[in-house]
Amino acid sequence: MKFFLIGLFLFTSSQQALSKEYMAFKVNNPREYASQLDTKIINLGRTRTQDSIGVCYAFTTAKLLERVCNVSKNCNLNGEEISPLYLAKMFRGSIIAGSGGGHLDGILENLNHSPRKRIKVLKESCIPYDQTVYRRYTGNGTYFESPQEGITYLKNFYESEKNKAQHNCTDCISTSAKKLKKELPGLNASLQDIESILSSLRSYTYEEFIDELLTDNQCDENNGMIEIPKFKRKYKVRS
């Protein structure tokens, strides 16, 4: 009973502190995605909301690995962040499959079993999470923003436009592609031309479409990877 009361006190205190943070930013709904709520913690970098996409485990792993880098000084992080979407993709085979939930220790085990002497993970700028943010103007200089809405928008876009892309009908999807870039303004810089979007739409599955669309094609094994030393000791994650 004593430990329960202590836990309840800590939970209540953290919720009250969080509510104050949201009130300071004048956000009515604490669950609403808002990039301005990003905060920074020493040796941990910024913490972000993932808006119920299902990749919280990948966000946690990314922050843990960045913490290792910042403390050990034995990585080529150089102010970059590790991509949670890459970790989700690596865990389940694709970004969308990875958004179905996962386990931090599962990612760490997969990384540590790599034949390489050092772990390699893709940096955030290669698959920016903010690409998924759907943005809609709500008036008075404010916008509604939501990654969850963005993922839904991308799925609907793929289903409605994939057949046109298979027939190389550039003019057919031109209007839809322009709207896509307007509603998801964070999409990768490489998608500024219609041909890049057409190429992604030619993917055989929605999963492949998302992976190609969100990943910067300039990033590969030699460009865009962050190297981290392997774990020398056994680890165990408790939840």
mmCIF file of C-alpha atoms in Angstrom:
data_model
loop_
_atom_site.group_PDB
_atom_site.id
_atom_site.type_symbol
_atom_site.label_atom_id
_atom_site.label_comp_id
_atom_site.label_asym_id
_atom_site.label_seq_id
_atom_site.Cartn_x
_atom_site.Cartn_y
_atom_site.Cartn_z
ATOM 1 C CA MET A 1 0.000 0.000 0.000
ATOM 2 C CA LYS A 2 2.863 2.342 0.840
ATOM 3 C CA PHE A 3 4.496 1.845 -2.556
ATOM 4 C CA PHE A 4 1.156 2.243 -4.314
ATOM 5 C CA LEU A 5 0.580 5.617 -2.627
ATOM 6 C CA ILE A 6 4.116 6.787 -3.524
ATOM 7 C CA GLY A 7 3.577 5.723 -7.149
ATOM 8 C CA LEU A 8 0.210 7.444 -7.267
ATOM 9 C CA PHE A 9 1.762 10.642 -5.885
ATOM 10 C CA LEU A 10 4.572 10.613 -8.480
ATOM 11 C CA PHE A 11 2.121 9.923 -11.326
ATOM 12 C CA THR A 12 -0.209 12.701 -10.182
ATOM 13 C CA SER A 13 2.688 15.141 -9.793
ATOM 14 C CA SER A 14 4.009 14.350 -13.280
ATOM 15 C CA GLN A 15 0.544 14.803 -14.795
ATOM 16 C CA GLN A 16 0.139 18.161 -13.025
ATOM 17 C CA ALA A 17 3.563 19.279 -14.272
ATOM 18 C CA LEU A 18 2.671 18.183 -17.803
ATOM 19 C CA SER A 19 -0.616 20.052 -17.650
ATOM 20 C CA LYS A 20 1.232 23.228 -16.644
ATOM 21 C CA GLU A 21 3.530 22.797 -19.650
ATOM 22 C CA TYR A 22 0.559 22.559 -21.997
ATOM 23 C CA MET A 23 -1.125 25.530 -20.333
ATOM 24 C CA ALA A 24 2.053 27.562 -20.834
ATOM 25 C CA PHE A 25 1.828 26.878 -24.577
ATOM 26 C CA LYS A 26 -1.931 27.525 -24.588
ATOM 27 C CA VAL A 27 -2.764 24.105 -25.996
ATOM 28 C CA ASN A 28 -6.314 23.076 -25.151
ATOM 29 C CA ASN A 29 -5.939 19.357 -25.739
ATOM 30 C CA PRO A 30 -2.857 17.724 -24.117
ATOM 31 C CA ARG A 31 -3.127 14.851 -26.603
ATOM 32 C CA GLU A 32 -2.979 17.140 -29.618
ATOM 33 C CA TYR A 33 0.251 16.929 -31.588
ATOM 34 C CA ALA A 34 2.170 20.196 -31.490
ATOM 35 C CA SER A 35 5.791 20.486 -32.583
ATOM 36 C CA GLN A 36 6.276 23.549 -30.356
ATOM 37 C CA LEU A 37 5.986 21.239 -27.355
ATOM 38 C CA ASP A 38 9.368 19.640 -28.113
ATOM 39 C CA THR A 39 11.610 19.917 -25.078
ATOM 40 C CA LYS A 40 15.317 19.301 -24.533
ATOM 41 C CA ILE A 41 16.984 17.377 -21.733
ATOM 42 C CA ILE A 42 20.747 17.372 -21.060
ATOM 43 C CA ASN A 43 22.504 14.454 -22.800
ATOM 44 C CA LEU A 44 19.161 13.253 -24.151
ATOM 45 C CA GLY A 45 18.201 15.804 -26.791
ATOM 46 C CA ARG A 46 14.642 16.834 -27.529
ATOM 47 C CA THR A 47 11.684 14.681 -26.636
ATOM 48 C CA ARG A 48 8.734 14.598 -29.003
ATOM 49 C CA THR A 49 5.202 13.310 -29.198
ATOM 50 C CA GLN A 50 4.558 10.514 -31.711
ATOM 51 C CA ASP A 51 0.775 11.145 -31.789
ATOM 52 C CA SER A 52 -0.382 7.540 -31.288
ATOM 53 C CA ILE A 53 1.221 6.284 -34.500
ATOM 54 C CA GLY A 54 2.477 3.167 -32.705
ATOM 55 C CA VAL A 55 6.210 3.879 -32.753
ATOM 56 C CA CYS A 56 6.716 5.032 -29.148
ATOM 57 C CA TYR A 57 9.074 2.074 -28.616
ATOM 58 C CA ALA A 58 11.227 3.286 -31.528
ATOM 59 C CA PHE A 59 11.288 6.841 -30.140
ATOM 60 C CA THR A 60 12.419 5.459 -26.781
ATOM 61 C CA THR A 61 15.172 3.376 -28.396
ATOM 62 C CA ALA A 62 16.387 6.336 -30.457
ATOM 63 C CA LYS A 63 16.640 8.529 -27.350
ATOM 64 C CA LEU A 64 18.411 5.759 -25.429
ATOM 65 C CA LEU A 65 21.015 5.345 -28.184
ATOM 66 C CA GLU A 66 21.503 9.112 -28.425
ATOM 67 C CA ARG A 67 22.065 9.156 -24.667
ATOM 68 C CA VAL A 68 24.760 6.477 -25.108
ATOM 69 C CA CYS A 69 26.406 8.618 -27.775
ATOM 70 C CA ASN A 70 26.258 11.852 -25.797
ATOM 71 C CA VAL A 71 27.708 10.276 -22.655
ATOM 72 C CA SER A 72 30.325 8.000 -24.242
ATOM 73 C CA LYS A 73 31.429 10.523 -26.907
ATOM 74 C CA ASN A 74 32.153 7.455 -29.027
ATOM 75 C CA CYS A 75 29.738 8.061 -31.911
ATOM 76 C CA ASN A 76 29.610 10.285 -34.974
ATOM 77 C CA LEU A 77 26.337 11.856 -33.836
ATOM 78 C CA ASN A 78 27.592 15.406 -34.483
ATOM 79 C CA GLY A 79 24.396 17.065 -33.295
ATOM 80 C CA GLU A 80 22.184 14.746 -35.370
ATOM 81 C CA GLU A 81 19.309 12.609 -34.104
ATOM 82 C CA ILE A 82 18.615 8.921 -34.716
ATOM 83 C CA SER A 83 15.541 8.208 -36.815
ATOM 84 C CA PRO A 84 12.715 6.455 -34.916
ATOM 85 C CA LEU A 85 11.060 5.558 -38.234
ATOM 86 C CA TYR A 86 14.236 3.774 -39.343
ATOM 87 C CA LEU A 87 14.295 1.760 -36.108
ATOM 88 C CA ALA A 88 10.607 0.863 -36.551
ATOM 89 C CA LYS A 89 11.295 -0.182 -40.138
ATOM 90 C CA MET A 90 14.287 -2.268 -39.083
ATOM 91 C CA PHE A 91 12.282 -4.004 -36.342
ATOM 92 C CA ARG A 92 9.313 -5.099 -38.489
ATOM 93 C CA GLY A 93 10.514 -4.753 -42.074
ATOM 94 C CA SER A 94 8.710 -1.547 -43.043
ATOM 95 C CA ILE A 95 7.733 1.783 -41.505
ATOM 96 C CA ILE A 96 4.017 0.952 -41.578
ATOM 97 C CA ALA A 97 4.486 -2.538 -40.121
ATOM 98 C CA GLY A 98 6.668 -0.971 -37.432
ATOM 99 C CA SER A 99 3.898 1.454 -36.561
ATOM 100 C CA GLY A 100 1.912 -1.476 -35.210
ATOM 101 C CA GLY A 101 3.907 -1.367 -31.983
ATOM 102 C CA GLY A 102 7.061 -3.117 -30.855
ATOM 103 C CA HIS A 103 9.642 -3.616 -28.145
ATOM 104 C CA LEU A 104 12.722 -1.610 -27.225
ATOM 105 C CA ASP A 105 14.703 -4.723 -26.274
ATOM 106 C CA GLY A 106 13.815 -6.316 -29.618
ATOM 107 C CA ILE A 107 15.459 -3.444 -31.496
ATOM 108 C CA LEU A 108 18.534 -3.521 -29.236
ATOM 109 C CA GLU A 109 18.904 -7.279 -29.746
ATOM 110 C CA ASN A 110 18.657 -6.943 -33.530
ATOM 111 C CA LEU A 111 21.237 -4.151 -33.515
ATOM 112 C CA ASN A 112 23.666 -6.012 -31.305
ATOM 113 C CA HIS A 113 23.524 -9.150 -33.462
ATOM 114 C CA SER A 114 24.815 -7.242 -36.474
ATOM 115 C CA PRO A 115 28.011 -8.785 -37.946
ATOM 116 C CA ARG A 116 29.588 -5.330 -37.992
ATOM 117 C CA LYS A 117 31.927 -4.205 -35.231
ATOM 118 C CA ARG A 118 29.809 -1.083 -34.736
ATOM 119 C CA ILE A 119 26.063 -0.546 -34.953
ATOM 120 C CA LYS A 120 24.829 1.597 -37.845
ATOM 121 C CA VAL A 121 21.525 3.459 -37.741
ATOM 122 C CA LEU A 122 20.033 6.059 -40.054
ATOM 123 C CA LYS A 123 19.937 9.679 -38.920
ATOM 124 C CA GLU A 124 16.715 11.633 -38.490
ATOM 125 C CA SER A 125 17.379 13.948 -41.441
ATOM 126 C CA CYS A 126 17.186 10.905 -43.772
ATOM 127 C CA ILE A 127 13.672 9.919 -42.614
ATOM 128 C CA PRO A 128 12.312 12.979 -40.782
ATOM 129 C CA TYR A 129 9.345 12.091 -38.614
ATOM 130 C CA ASP A 130 7.844 15.529 -39.232
ATOM 131 C CA GLN A 131 7.191 14.435 -42.833
ATOM 132 C CA THR A 132 4.137 12.616 -41.559
ATOM 133 C CA VAL A 133 2.564 15.751 -40.076
ATOM 134 C CA TYR A 134 -0.713 16.641 -41.754
ATOM 135 C CA ARG A 135 -1.272 20.409 -41.593
ATOM 136 C CA ARG A 136 -4.561 22.251 -42.002
ATOM 137 C CA TYR A 137 -5.143 25.976 -41.537
ATOM 138 C CA THR A 138 -7.804 26.612 -38.896
ATOM 139 C CA GLY A 139 -7.902 30.412 -39.043
ATOM 140 C CA ASN A 140 -6.450 33.259 -36.994
ATOM 141 C CA GLY A 141 -2.903 32.259 -37.917
ATOM 142 C CA THR A 142 -3.185 28.783 -36.363
ATOM 143 C CA TYR A 143 -2.900 25.266 -37.826
ATOM 144 C CA PHE A 144 -4.121 21.812 -36.889
ATOM 145 C CA GLU A 145 -1.152 19.386 -37.037
ATOM 146 C CA SER A 146 -1.221 15.607 -36.681
ATOM 147 C CA PRO A 147 1.128 12.782 -37.790
ATOM 148 C CA GLN A 148 -1.736 10.327 -37.322
ATOM 149 C CA GLU A 149 -3.842 12.271 -39.830
ATOM 150 C CA GLY A 150 -0.807 12.404 -42.127
ATOM 151 C CA ILE A 151 -0.422 8.611 -42.225
ATOM 152 C CA THR A 152 -4.129 8.261 -43.025
ATOM 153 C CA TYR A 153 -3.838 10.907 -45.753
ATOM 154 C CA LEU A 154 -0.877 9.067 -47.335
ATOM 155 C CA LYS A 155 -2.777 5.762 -47.370
ATOM 156 C CA ASN A 156 -5.778 7.355 -49.080
ATOM 157 C CA PHE A 157 -3.469 9.105 -51.556
ATOM 158 C CA TYR A 158 -1.752 5.835 -52.475
ATOM 159 C CA GLU A 159 -5.015 3.949 -52.952
ATOM 160 C CA SER A 160 -6.530 6.664 -55.150
ATOM 161 C CA GLU A 161 -3.474 7.407 -57.304
ATOM 162 C CA LYS A 162 -1.498 4.134 -57.672
ATOM 163 C CA ASN A 163 -3.301 2.952 -60.829
ATOM 164 C CA LYS A 164 -2.681 6.289 -62.554
ATOM 165 C CA ALA A 165 1.022 6.016 -61.730
ATOM 166 C CA GLN A 166 1.204 2.491 -63.170
ATOM 167 C CA HIS A 167 0.100 3.995 -66.504
ATOM 168 C CA ASN A 168 2.685 6.801 -66.227
ATOM 169 C CA CYS A 169 -0.059 9.410 -66.297
ATOM 170 C CA THR A 170 1.852 12.400 -64.914
ATOM 171 C CA ASP A 171 -0.900 14.889 -65.715
ATOM 172 C CA CYS A 172 -3.472 12.676 -63.979
ATOM 173 C CA ILE A 173 -1.816 12.934 -60.569
ATOM 174 C CA SER A 174 -0.336 16.410 -60.913
ATOM 175 C CA THR A 175 -3.143 18.149 -58.990
ATOM 176 C CA SER A 176 -3.239 15.471 -56.277
ATOM 177 C CA ALA A 177 0.554 15.583 -55.884
ATOM 178 C CA LYS A 178 0.529 19.351 -55.438
ATOM 179 C CA LYS A 179 -2.167 19.012 -52.781
ATOM 180 C CA LEU A 180 -0.115 16.286 -51.081
ATOM 181 C CA LYS A 181 2.906 18.574 -50.779
ATOM 182 C CA LYS A 182 0.696 21.362 -49.457
ATOM 183 C CA GLU A 183 -1.027 19.255 -46.783
ATOM 184 C CA LEU A 184 2.190 17.496 -45.750
ATOM 185 C CA PRO A 185 4.697 20.360 -46.073
ATOM 186 C CA GLY A 186 7.465 18.432 -44.315
ATOM 187 C CA LEU A 187 7.826 15.843 -47.079
ATOM 188 C CA ASN A 188 11.403 15.181 -48.128
ATOM 189 C CA ALA A 189 13.103 17.802 -50.274
ATOM 190 C CA SER A 190 13.696 15.159 -52.965
ATOM 191 C CA LEU A 191 9.937 15.121 -53.598
ATOM 192 C CA GLN A 192 9.750 18.571 -55.119
ATOM 193 C CA ASP A 193 9.085 17.106 -58.569
ATOM 194 C CA ILE A 194 6.110 15.023 -59.675
ATOM 195 C CA GLU A 195 8.365 12.276 -61.076
ATOM 196 C CA SER A 196 9.644 11.436 -57.585
ATOM 197 C CA ILE A 197 6.092 10.970 -56.337
ATOM 198 C CA LEU A 198 5.245 8.907 -59.432
ATOM 199 C CA SER A 199 8.212 6.663 -58.717
ATOM 200 C CA SER A 200 7.000 6.041 -55.162
ATOM 201 C CA LEU A 201 3.447 5.343 -56.356
ATOM 202 C CA ARG A 202 4.741 2.573 -58.650
ATOM 203 C CA SER A 203 5.583 0.526 -55.554
ATOM 204 C CA TYR A 204 3.731 -2.799 -55.374
ATOM 205 C CA THR A 205 2.467 -2.267 -51.826
ATOM 206 C CA TYR A 206 1.486 0.609 -49.562
ATOM 207 C CA GLU A 207 4.340 -0.366 -47.215
ATOM 208 C CA GLU A 208 6.907 -0.021 -50.014
ATOM 209 C CA PHE A 209 5.316 3.263 -51.096
ATOM 210 C CA ILE A 210 5.728 4.776 -47.604
ATOM 211 C CA ASP A 211 9.312 3.512 -47.246
ATOM 212 C CA GLU A 212 10.373 5.022 -50.571
ATOM 213 C CA LEU A 213 8.365 8.230 -50.157
ATOM 214 C CA LEU A 214 9.700 9.116 -46.700
ATOM 215 C CA THR A 215 13.334 8.050 -47.149
ATOM 216 C CA ASP A 216 15.794 10.475 -48.726
ATOM 217 C CA ASN A 217 17.334 8.620 -51.665
ATOM 218 C CA GLN A 218 20.646 10.387 -51.009
ATOM 219 C CA CYS A 219 21.073 8.415 -47.769
ATOM 220 C CA ASP A 220 22.789 5.025 -47.855
ATOM 221 C CA GLU A 221 25.468 2.987 -46.068
ATOM 222 C CA ASN A 222 28.086 5.619 -46.837
ATOM 223 C CA ASN A 223 26.003 8.720 -46.291
ATOM 224 C CA GLY A 224 23.493 9.258 -43.521
ATOM 225 C CA MET A 225 24.457 6.521 -41.067
ATOM 226 C CA ILE A 226 25.353 7.085 -37.414
ATOM 227 C CA GLU A 227 27.819 4.586 -35.942
ATOM 228 C CA ILE A 228 27.419 3.434 -32.348
ATOM 229 C CA PRO A 229 29.644 1.012 -30.399
ATOM 230 C CA LYS A 230 28.123 -2.381 -29.673
ATOM 231 C CA PHE A 231 26.954 -3.172 -26.159
ATOM 232 C CA LYS A 232 29.632 -5.065 -24.246
ATOM 233 C CA ARG A 233 27.389 -6.155 -21.396
ATOM 234 C CA LYS A 234 24.128 -8.033 -21.346
ATOM 235 C CA TYR A 235 21.095 -5.849 -20.891
ATOM 236 C CA LYS A 236 17.579 -6.472 -19.735
ATOM 237 C CA VAL A 237 14.670 -4.131 -20.266
ATOM 238 C CA ARG A 238 11.850 -4.168 -17.744
ATOM 239 C CA SER A 239 8.478 -2.580 -18.415
#
